[in-house]
Amino acid sequence: MSAGTPARLAILISGRGSNLQAFIDAIASGALEAQISVVISNNPDAAGLQRATAAGIPTRCINHRDYTTREAFDAALAAEVQSWEVDLVILAGFMRILTPVFVQPFRGRLLNVHPSLLPKYPGLNTHQRALEAGDREAGVTVHFVTLELDGGPPIIQSRVAVMPGDTPQTLADRVIAREHIIYPLAAQWLLCGRLQLTDKGVCLDGQAIPATGIDYQQVDR
Ligand code: GRF
């Protein structure tokens, strides 16, 4: 990134792209100082591709079904992302398990959002699992991506109360509103140099952060 030029993002999606929309909106409002260089989907039918097009953002589709191995898909994906010379790669509902072929070249520049309070509930059906466990709170985590599925170091979490009568859908609706706030915020921290993934963990403003990330309620705003 050079001074005066907005940082460049690649956003990877598989579905509806509401987090992508949150990034588009955060950039439009000035909360996130960046530009989205490209939106890439593994799914040609992802509704989020239309959001990107509507916002004038170039799109690409790399269909995982065209590749016989995860590594071959990841190599094609990495080559496409690298061709856009981006500063940061945002996984926004990108529903593929990534191998080292993709993860290693982008270490420290690759973020994901996961709809649980990690380390609780990596993987799928997080809201249903939280309800079945009788949890009194749920939430969302933005984290650096490493080789462990949903196991990279957390950056920030936002918690919501589980309400009587909640279903996986009502809980998901409450959680995703928080995703849309904390994900662009974490990206802004990284792009303005406040946030780093170091060998000792995640640092914000030069200080190591808690193992579960910053609690959004503690963020000055
Ligand atoms: C979000 O719940 C996100 O946490 C998860 O996938 C979903 C993507 O939603 N990784 P959207 O496509 O951004 O609307």
PDB file of N, CA and C and ligand atoms in Angstrom, residues 15-20 92-95 112-115 140 176 179-180, ligand 1:
ATOM      1  N   GLY A  15     -22.026 -17.029  -1.421  1.00  0.00           N
ATOM      2  CA  GLY A  15     -23.483 -16.946  -1.309  1.00  0.00           C
ATOM      3  C   GLY A  15     -24.022 -15.552  -1.448  1.00  0.00           C
ATOM      4  N   ARG A  16     -24.879 -15.187  -0.474  1.00  0.00           N
ATOM      5  CA  ARG A  16     -25.674 -13.963  -0.668  1.00  0.00           C
ATOM      6  C   ARG A  16     -24.857 -12.690  -0.560  1.00  0.00           C
ATOM      7  N   GLY A  17     -23.744 -12.727   0.190  1.00  0.00           N
ATOM      8  CA  GLY A  17     -22.847 -11.570   0.179  1.00  0.00           C
ATOM      9  C   GLY A  17     -23.285 -10.396   1.028  1.00  0.00           C
ATOM     10  N   SER A  18     -23.957 -10.675   2.165  1.00  0.00           N
ATOM     11  CA  SER A  18     -24.325  -9.525   3.004  1.00  0.00           C
ATOM     12  C   SER A  18     -23.090  -8.908   3.656  1.00  0.00           C
ATOM     13  N   ASN A  19     -22.077  -9.723   3.958  1.00  0.00           N
ATOM     14  CA  ASN A  19     -20.831  -9.142   4.479  1.00  0.00           C
ATOM     15  C   ASN A  19     -20.116  -8.337   3.395  1.00  0.00           C
ATOM     16  N   LEU A  20     -20.138  -8.829   2.172  1.00  0.00           N
ATOM     17  CA  LEU A  20     -19.604  -8.037   1.062  1.00  0.00           C
ATOM     18  C   LEU A  20     -20.297  -6.680   1.029  1.00  0.00           C
ATOM     19  N   ALA A  92     -15.677 -13.895   2.956  1.00  0.00           N
ATOM     20  CA  ALA A  92     -16.980 -13.400   3.414  1.00  0.00           C
ATOM     21  C   ALA A  92     -18.045 -14.418   3.021  1.00  0.00           C
ATOM     22  N   GLY A  93     -18.175 -15.449   3.874  1.00  0.00           N
ATOM     23  CA  GLY A  93     -19.083 -16.530   3.520  1.00  0.00           C
ATOM     24  C   GLY A  93     -18.522 -17.356   2.376  1.00  0.00           C
ATOM     25  N   PHE A  94     -17.212 -17.566   2.390  1.00  0.00           N
ATOM     26  CA  PHE A  94     -16.554 -18.380   1.349  1.00  0.00           C
ATOM     27  C   PHE A  94     -16.505 -19.811   1.871  1.00  0.00           C
ATOM     28  N   MET A  95     -17.336 -20.667   1.281  1.00  0.00           N
ATOM     29  CA  MET A  95     -17.616 -21.975   1.876  1.00  0.00           C
ATOM     30  C   MET A  95     -16.712 -23.068   1.306  1.00  0.00           C
ATOM     31  N   ASN A 112     -11.200 -13.960   8.074  1.00  0.00           N
ATOM     32  CA  ASN A 112     -12.479 -14.667   7.940  1.00  0.00           C
ATOM     33  C   ASN A 112     -13.408 -14.182   9.052  1.00  0.00           C
ATOM     34  N   VAL A 113     -14.707 -14.345   8.796  1.00  0.00           N
ATOM     35  CA  VAL A 113     -15.701 -14.093   9.836  1.00  0.00           C
ATOM     36  C   VAL A 113     -16.425 -15.408  10.083  1.00  0.00           C
ATOM     37  N   HIS A 114     -16.599 -15.723  11.381  1.00  0.00           N
ATOM     38  CA  HIS A 114     -17.228 -16.997  11.726  1.00  0.00           C
ATOM     39  C   HIS A 114     -18.328 -16.729  12.756  1.00  0.00           C
ATOM     40  N   PRO A 115     -19.545 -17.279  12.519  1.00  0.00           N
ATOM     41  CA  PRO A 115     -20.669 -16.912  13.373  1.00  0.00           C
ATOM     42  C   PRO A 115     -20.746 -17.702  14.671  1.00  0.00           C
ATOM     43  N   VAL A 140     -20.078 -13.641  17.219  1.00  0.00           N
ATOM     44  CA  VAL A 140     -19.324 -13.724  15.975  1.00  0.00           C
ATOM     45  C   VAL A 140     -17.870 -13.361  16.248  1.00  0.00           C
ATOM     46  N   ILE A 176     -25.726 -11.659  12.588  1.00  0.00           N
ATOM     47  CA  ILE A 176     -25.138 -11.138  11.335  1.00  0.00           C
ATOM     48  C   ILE A 176     -25.085  -9.623  11.345  1.00  0.00           C
ATOM     49  N   GLU A 179     -21.825  -8.977  12.656  1.00  0.00           N
ATOM     50  CA  GLU A 179     -20.773  -9.290  11.676  1.00  0.00           C
ATOM     51  C   GLU A 179     -20.495  -8.077  10.806  1.00  0.00           C
ATOM     52  N   HIS A 180     -21.597  -7.441  10.383  1.00  0.00           N
ATOM     53  CA  HIS A 180     -21.481  -6.333   9.436  1.00  0.00           C
ATOM     54  C   HIS A 180     -20.784  -5.129  10.048  1.00  0.00           C
TER      55      HIS A 180
HETATM   56  C1  GRF B   1     -22.011 -15.434   7.605  1.00  0.00           C
HETATM   57  O1  GRF B   1     -22.834 -15.877   8.643  1.00  0.00           O
HETATM   58  C2  GRF B   1     -20.575 -15.680   7.973  1.00  0.00           C
HETATM   59  O2  GRF B   1     -20.316 -15.569   9.329  1.00  0.00           O
HETATM   60  C3  GRF B   1     -20.367 -17.088   7.515  1.00  0.00           C
HETATM   61  O3  GRF B   1     -21.113 -17.206   6.328  1.00  0.00           O
HETATM   62  C4  GRF B   1     -22.178 -16.261   6.346  1.00  0.00           C
HETATM   63  C5  GRF B   1     -22.045 -15.435   5.108  1.00  0.00           C
HETATM   64  O4  GRF B   1     -23.142 -14.593   4.914  1.00  0.00           O
HETATM   65  N1  GRF B   1     -18.947 -17.358   7.358  1.00  0.00           N
HETATM   66  P1  GRF B   1     -23.122 -13.542   3.718  1.00  0.00           P
HETATM   67  O5  GRF B   1     -22.936 -14.320   2.422  1.00  0.00           O
HETATM   68  O6  GRF B   1     -22.010 -12.565   3.967  1.00  0.00           O
HETATM   69  O7  GRF B   1     -24.467 -12.891   3.771  1.00  0.00           O
END
